[in-house]
Amino acid sequence: MTPTLRRKLEALAERREEIERLLADPSTVEDAARYRGLMREFSQLEPIATGLAAERQAREDLAAAEAMRGDPELAELADEEIAAAQARLVELDAELMAQLVPKDARDDGGLYLEVRAGTGGDEAAIFAGDLFRMYSRYAERQGWRIEVESANPGEHGGFREVIARVDGHGAYSKLKFESGTHRVQRVPETESQGRIHTSAATVAIIAEDTGDIDVEINPADLKVDTFRSSGAGGQHVNKTESAIRITHVPSGVVVESQTERSQHANRDKAMKRLKAMLVESETAKREAAQAQDRKLQVGSGDRSQRIRTYNFPQGRITDHRVEGLTLYDLPNVLEGDLDALIDRLAREHQADELARLTQGG
């Protein structure tokens, strides 16, 4: 670890001690909002203090073991304890550096999942349906709630477009690397010659939590249309124009909501998604300016980037952003077993951020 990174850790540990003193101050307790904010910051800094304390203990253990080497009868035991202490220090060094990786304020929140058929006609729509089912199964495994906000079915199955809200703690942190173009290679059911076709669908992951970015939406910039819902809801949807379509004129972003029975409720949902999309656009601009060489674009990544190929004849999935990330477990992945992919992408992202920190320090 470089001296600069070490100083950053020590400064954060000092900040934790300062917060501890502030939390004990009666005037802080009286200010509920400030108290909650400090408690949140304290809990975020606690792992750093714990890690530094463990590191100090490991260094003391190493010094004690090295002192034992002078005694011939204890030399063998000393060598074992020295090796254990050195291994522990290497482990703690990695853990402490990981604590320096900037936390994404949106990680704990939910998200909007958008899946759209790309090139490939009916087969692309069927594949979009497969992807949506895959993410739905994964959400179920995580105990998250998934709610379809709009859907445009394909003529022979799947979706031309489907948009859903995924609500669950940490949902965005798990799925934020899924944005981009997903490609499938397989023999379509309609293919009589048994030839392999290549189709594609795009996935967009948009954080529901806006994090530290706030956007002001001028009502004068909005074009609002109402129309009759076409989704579930019985006879009511055919009799009233409760569905809402909002166009943000400056950006061209269009959102719709038709799942609620009232126009007011649909407008609220549409506005919430519009704000999330505008924040996502602003985040994309910031990230592009800060890290043009980033392999894993988070959430707001380039939709045209081909990120993954699903090869059915070989039962293979390849993620093109990470060298060597190929799994021969296609059936289980399509059933929602995404942990191997998601965990590897998260580790790769952390490694990239740590490399950036090291270069900067």
GROMACS .gro file of C-alpha atoms in nm, residues 36-315:
model
  280
   36ARG     CA    1  -2.901   0.987   1.155
   37GLY     CA    2  -2.647   1.121   0.905
   38LEU     CA    3  -2.359   1.084   1.150
   39MET     CA    4  -2.471   0.733   1.247
   40ARG     CA    5  -2.475   0.637   0.881
   41GLU     CA    6  -2.124   0.778   0.828
   42PHE     CA    7  -2.002   0.612   1.147
   43SER     CA    8  -2.123   0.269   1.033
   44GLN     CA    9  -1.952   0.318   0.695
   45LEU     CA   10  -1.620   0.402   0.863
   46GLU     CA   11  -1.637   0.130   1.128
   47PRO     CA   12  -1.486  -0.145   0.902
   48ILE     CA   13  -1.180   0.077   0.845
   49ALA     CA   14  -1.122   0.121   1.218
   50THR     CA   15  -1.171  -0.252   1.273
   51GLY     CA   16  -0.931  -0.336   0.990
   52LEU     CA   17  -0.660  -0.099   1.116
   53ALA     CA   18  -0.692  -0.245   1.468
   54ALA     CA   19  -0.659  -0.597   1.326
   55GLU     CA   20  -0.355  -0.487   1.126
   56ARG     CA   21  -0.187  -0.345   1.437
   57GLN     CA   22  -0.250  -0.675   1.616
   58ALA     CA   23  -0.106  -0.874   1.324
   59ARG     CA   24   0.208  -0.655   1.327
   60GLU     CA   25   0.248  -0.716   1.701
   61ASP     CA   26   0.204  -1.090   1.644
   62LEU     CA   27   0.470  -1.079   1.372
   63ALA     CA   28   0.716  -0.893   1.596
   64ALA     CA   29   0.659  -1.141   1.881
   65ALA     CA   30   0.709  -1.437   1.648
   66GLU     CA   31   1.032  -1.292   1.508
   67ALA     CA   32   1.160  -1.245   1.864
   68MET     CA   33   1.098  -1.616   1.929
   69ARG     CA   34   1.341  -1.713   1.652
   70GLY     CA   35   1.631  -1.656   1.890
   71ASP     CA   36   1.527  -1.960   2.092
   72PRO     CA   37   1.632  -2.281   1.905
   73GLU     CA   38   1.352  -2.479   2.070
   74LEU     CA   39   1.090  -2.234   1.945
   75ALA     CA   40   1.236  -2.164   1.600
   76GLU     CA   41   1.001  -2.402   1.415
   77LEU     CA   42   0.695  -2.264   1.592
   78ALA     CA   43   0.818  -1.909   1.528
   79ASP     CA   44   0.846  -1.976   1.154
   80GLU     CA   45   0.484  -2.099   1.146
   81GLU     CA   46   0.357  -1.795   1.334
   82ILE     CA   47   0.561  -1.559   1.118
   83ALA     CA   48   0.411  -1.710   0.802
   84ALA     CA   49   0.060  -1.685   0.948
   85ALA     CA   50   0.109  -1.322   1.054
   86GLN     CA   51   0.251  -1.225   0.715
   87ALA     CA   52  -0.040  -1.392   0.534
   88ARG     CA   53  -0.282  -1.211   0.763
   89LEU     CA   54  -0.116  -0.877   0.687
   90VAL     CA   55  -0.146  -0.935   0.312
   91GLU     CA   56  -0.515  -1.020   0.358
   92LEU     CA   57  -0.579  -0.712   0.573
   93ASP     CA   58  -0.395  -0.489   0.327
   94ALA     CA   59  -0.631  -0.597   0.049
   95GLU     CA   60  -0.938  -0.552   0.272
   96LEU     CA   61  -0.830  -0.203   0.381
   97MET     CA   62  -0.761  -0.094   0.025
   98ALA     CA   63  -1.105  -0.219  -0.076
   99GLN     CA   64  -1.253   0.015   0.185
  100LEU     CA   65  -1.107   0.307  -0.011
  101VAL     CA   66  -1.306   0.224  -0.325
  102PRO     CA   67  -1.569   0.499  -0.355
  103LYS     CA   68  -1.913   0.379  -0.255
  104ASP     CA   69  -2.194   0.431  -0.504
  105ALA     CA   70  -2.476   0.604  -0.317
  106ARG     CA   71  -2.726   0.423  -0.538
  107ASP     CA   72  -2.608   0.070  -0.458
  108ASP     CA   73  -2.854  -0.009  -0.182
  109GLY     CA   74  -3.162   0.093  -0.379
  110GLY     CA   75  -3.384  -0.056  -0.647
  111LEU     CA   76  -3.381  -0.004  -1.021
  112TYR     CA   77  -3.571   0.007  -1.348
  113LEU     CA   78  -3.500  -0.285  -1.578
  114GLU     CA   79  -3.555  -0.224  -1.949
  115VAL     CA   80  -3.516  -0.505  -2.204
  116ARG     CA   81  -3.565  -0.439  -2.575
  117ALA     CA   82  -3.541  -0.665  -2.878
  118GLY     CA   83  -3.262  -0.568  -3.115
  119THR     CA   84  -3.158  -0.715  -3.448
  120GLY     CA   85  -3.304  -1.053  -3.535
  121GLY     CA   86  -3.679  -1.007  -3.580
  122ASP     CA   87  -3.903  -1.254  -3.394
  123GLU     CA   88  -3.603  -1.439  -3.254
  124ALA     CA   89  -3.475  -1.117  -3.094
  125ALA     CA   90  -3.811  -1.065  -2.921
  126ILE     CA   91  -3.807  -1.424  -2.794
  127PHE     CA   92  -3.453  -1.372  -2.662
  128ALA     CA   93  -3.559  -1.047  -2.492
  129GLY     CA   94  -3.828  -1.253  -2.320
  130ASP     CA   95  -3.564  -1.507  -2.212
  131LEU     CA   96  -3.350  -1.231  -2.064
  132PHE     CA   97  -3.642  -1.079  -1.877
  133ARG     CA   98  -3.733  -1.419  -1.737
  134MET     CA   99  -3.369  -1.472  -1.634
  135TYR     CA  100  -3.360  -1.145  -1.439
  136SER     CA  101  -3.704  -1.214  -1.290
  137ARG     CA  102  -3.587  -1.553  -1.162
  138TYR     CA  103  -3.273  -1.394  -1.019
  139ALA     CA  104  -3.483  -1.128  -0.845
  140GLU     CA  105  -3.702  -1.401  -0.694
  141ARG     CA  106  -3.394  -1.582  -0.562
  142GLN     CA  107  -3.281  -1.259  -0.397
  143GLY     CA  108  -3.621  -1.198  -0.239
  144TRP     CA  109  -3.678  -0.880  -0.442
  145ARG     CA  110  -4.011  -0.761  -0.577
  146ILE     CA  111  -4.040  -0.713  -0.953
  147GLU     CA  112  -4.330  -0.521  -1.107
  148VAL     CA  113  -4.387  -0.483  -1.482
  149GLU     CA  114  -4.459  -0.120  -1.570
  150SER     CA  115  -4.509  -0.163  -1.944
  151ALA     CA  116  -4.474  -0.441  -2.197
  152ASN     CA  117  -4.498  -0.475  -2.574
  153PRO     CA  118  -4.517  -0.849  -2.655
  154GLY     CA  119  -4.359  -1.000  -2.964
  155GLU     CA  120  -4.578  -1.162  -3.227
  156HIS     CA  121  -4.434  -1.511  -3.161
  157GLY     CA  122  -4.349  -1.478  -2.792
  158GLY     CA  123  -4.115  -1.273  -2.580
  159PHE     CA  124  -4.116  -0.894  -2.590
  160ARG     CA  125  -4.037  -0.617  -2.830
  161GLU     CA  126  -3.994  -0.412  -2.512
  162VAL     CA  127  -4.056  -0.471  -2.143
  163ILE     CA  128  -3.992  -0.230  -1.855
  164ALA     CA  129  -4.009  -0.333  -1.491
  165ARG     CA  130  -3.927  -0.191  -1.152
  166VAL     CA  131  -3.710  -0.409  -0.928
  167ASP     CA  132  -3.745  -0.328  -0.560
  168GLY     CA  133  -3.504  -0.482  -0.310
  169HIS     CA  134  -3.211  -0.388  -0.087
  170GLY     CA  135  -2.888  -0.390  -0.289
  171ALA     CA  136  -3.063  -0.464  -0.619
  172TYR     CA  137  -2.875  -0.194  -0.810
  173SER     CA  138  -2.537  -0.303  -0.673
  174LYS     CA  139  -2.597  -0.653  -0.811
  175LEU     CA  140  -2.736  -0.570  -1.156
  176LYS     CA  141  -2.565  -0.243  -1.244
  177PHE     CA  142  -2.317  -0.410  -1.482
  178GLU     CA  143  -2.589  -0.571  -1.697
  179SER     CA  144  -2.649  -0.272  -1.925
  180GLY     CA  145  -2.550  -0.323  -2.285
  181THR     CA  146  -2.615  -0.549  -2.584
  182HIS     CA  147  -2.667  -0.918  -2.517
  183ARG     CA  148  -2.618  -1.147  -2.816
  184VAL     CA  149  -2.764  -1.495  -2.865
  185GLN     CA  150  -2.648  -1.767  -3.102
  186ARG     CA  151  -2.892  -2.055  -3.148
  187VAL     CA  152  -3.116  -2.237  -3.395
  188PRO     CA  153  -3.459  -2.068  -3.393
  189GLU     CA  154  -3.768  -2.290  -3.371
  190THR     CA  155  -3.877  -2.152  -3.708
  191GLU     CA  156  -3.548  -2.252  -3.877
  192SER     CA  157  -3.610  -2.563  -4.087
  193GLN     CA  158  -3.249  -2.602  -4.202
  194GLY     CA  159  -3.103  -2.616  -3.852
  195ARG     CA  160  -2.882  -2.313  -3.910
  196ILE     CA  161  -2.755  -2.108  -3.618
  197HIS     CA  162  -2.885  -1.750  -3.613
  198THR     CA  163  -2.744  -1.453  -3.425
  199SER     CA  164  -2.986  -1.212  -3.260
  200ALA     CA  165  -2.954  -0.942  -2.998
  201ALA     CA  166  -3.140  -0.760  -2.723
  202THR     CA  167  -3.041  -0.456  -2.522
  203VAL     CA  168  -3.063  -0.424  -2.144
  204ALA     CA  169  -3.071  -0.098  -1.953
  205ILE     CA  170  -3.034  -0.081  -1.575
  206ILE     CA  171  -3.141   0.256  -1.434
  207ALA     CA  172  -3.102   0.330  -1.064
  208GLU     CA  173  -3.420   0.428  -0.886
  209ASP     CA  174  -3.221   0.609  -0.617
  210THR     CA  175  -3.077   0.930  -0.762
  211GLY     CA  176  -2.781   0.931  -0.522
  212ASP     CA  177  -2.610   1.268  -0.489
  213ILE     CA  178  -2.739   1.400  -0.823
  214ASP     CA  179  -3.049   1.614  -0.826
  215VAL     CA  180  -3.223   1.727  -1.141
  216GLU     CA  181  -3.481   1.999  -1.165
  217ILE     CA  182  -3.767   1.924  -1.403
  218ASN     CA  183  -3.940   2.233  -1.539
  219PRO     CA  184  -4.313   2.160  -1.593
  220ALA     CA  185  -4.296   2.380  -1.904
  221ASP     CA  186  -4.055   2.126  -2.057
  222LEU     CA  187  -4.308   1.843  -2.032
  223LYS     CA  188  -4.560   1.725  -2.291
  224VAL     CA  189  -4.824   1.511  -2.119
  225ASP     CA  190  -5.063   1.283  -2.308
  226THR     CA  191  -5.333   1.055  -2.174
  227PHE     CA  192  -5.463   0.739  -2.336
  228ARG     CA  193  -5.658   0.427  -2.254
  229SER     CA  194  -5.467   0.154  -2.078
  230SER     CA  195  -5.416  -0.174  -2.260
  231GLY     CA  196  -5.289  -0.380  -1.970
  232ALA     CA  197  -5.456  -0.571  -1.688
  233GLY     CA  198  -5.729  -0.408  -1.487
  234GLY     CA  199  -6.059  -0.542  -1.618
  235GLN     CA  200  -6.320  -0.330  -1.792
  236HIS     CA  201  -6.199  -0.012  -1.617
  237VAL     CA  202  -5.897   0.021  -1.843
  238ASN     CA  203  -6.112   0.036  -2.155
  239LYS     CA  204  -6.341   0.312  -2.031
  240THR     CA  205  -6.109   0.580  -1.893
  241GLU     CA  206  -5.797   0.749  -2.021
  242SER     CA  207  -5.596   0.676  -1.708
  243ALA     CA  208  -5.264   0.595  -1.879
  244ILE     CA  209  -5.000   0.868  -1.897
  245ARG     CA  210  -4.726   0.941  -2.150
  246ILE     CA  211  -4.478   1.215  -2.058
  247THR     CA  212  -4.224   1.356  -2.301
  248HIS     CA  213  -3.934   1.561  -2.165
  249VAL     CA  214  -3.891   1.791  -2.464
  250PRO     CA  215  -3.529   1.909  -2.408
  251SER     CA  216  -3.391   1.555  -2.381
  252GLY     CA  217  -3.648   1.367  -2.588
  253VAL     CA  218  -3.696   1.113  -2.309
  254VAL     CA  219  -4.043   0.952  -2.317
  255VAL     CA  220  -4.197   0.756  -2.029
  256GLU     CA  221  -4.533   0.586  -1.996
  257SER     CA  222  -4.732   0.439  -1.710
  258GLN     CA  223  -5.058   0.251  -1.740
  259THR     CA  224  -5.050  -0.007  -1.461
  260GLU     CA  225  -5.244   0.200  -1.206
  261ARG     CA  226  -5.618   0.259  -1.211
  262SER     CA  227  -5.595   0.635  -1.167
  263GLN     CA  228  -5.438   0.897  -1.390
  264HIS     CA  229  -5.282   1.063  -1.084
  265ALA     CA  230  -5.107   0.742  -0.972
  266ASN     CA  231  -4.981   0.675  -1.324
  267ARG     CA  232  -4.847   1.030  -1.349
  268ASP     CA  233  -4.658   0.990  -1.020
  269LYS     CA  234  -4.497   0.666  -1.140
  270ALA     CA  235  -4.410   0.816  -1.478
  271MET     CA  236  -4.251   1.124  -1.319
  272LYS     CA  237  -4.045   0.910  -1.084
  273ARG     CA  238  -3.908   0.707  -1.374
  274LEU     CA  239  -3.848   1.020  -1.582
  275LYS     CA  240  -3.637   1.168  -1.305
  276ALA     CA  241  -3.439   0.844  -1.272
  277MET     CA  242  -3.370   0.842  -1.647
  278LEU     CA  243  -3.254   1.205  -1.649
  279VAL     CA  244  -3.025   1.138  -1.353
  280GLU     CA  245  -2.891   0.830  -1.531
  281SER     CA  246  -2.814   1.042  -1.837
  282GLU     CA  247  -2.627   1.296  -1.627
  283THR     CA  248  -2.438   1.017  -1.449
  284ALA     CA  249  -2.336   0.871  -1.786
  285LYS     CA  250  -2.189   1.205  -1.891
  286ARG     CA  251  -1.990   1.236  -1.568
  287GLU     CA  252  -1.856   0.882  -1.583
  288ALA     CA  253  -1.760   0.916  -1.950
  289ALA     CA  254  -1.566   1.231  -1.869
  290GLN     CA  255  -1.392   1.078  -1.568
  291ALA     CA  256  -1.305   0.732  -1.698
  292GLN     CA  257  -1.305   0.681  -2.073
  293ASP     CA  258  -1.101   0.362  -2.034
  294ARG     CA  259  -1.344   0.197  -1.793
  295LYS     CA  260  -1.422  -0.160  -1.895
  296LEU     CA  261  -1.734  -0.196  -1.684
  297GLN     CA  262  -1.969   0.091  -1.751
  298VAL     CA  263  -2.205   0.110  -1.455
  299GLY     CA  264  -2.574   0.114  -1.535
  300SER     CA  265  -2.550   0.404  -1.774
  301GLY     CA  266  -2.306   0.220  -1.998
  302ASP     CA  267  -2.315   0.239  -2.375
  303ARG     CA  268  -2.621   0.042  -2.489
  304SER     CA  269  -2.450  -0.041  -2.817
  305GLN     CA  270  -2.161  -0.214  -2.644
  306ARG     CA  271  -2.179  -0.591  -2.692
  307ILE     CA  272  -2.120  -0.718  -2.342
  308ARG     CA  273  -2.221  -1.084  -2.348
  309THR     CA  274  -2.284  -1.375  -2.585
  310TYR     CA  275  -2.516  -1.668  -2.508
  311ASN     CA  276  -2.417  -1.962  -2.730
  312PHE     CA  277  -2.682  -2.235  -2.709
  313PRO     CA  278  -2.511  -2.510  -2.919
  314GLN     CA  279  -2.210  -2.502  -2.684
  315GLY     CA  280  -2.404  -2.418  -2.367
   0.00000   0.00000   0.00000
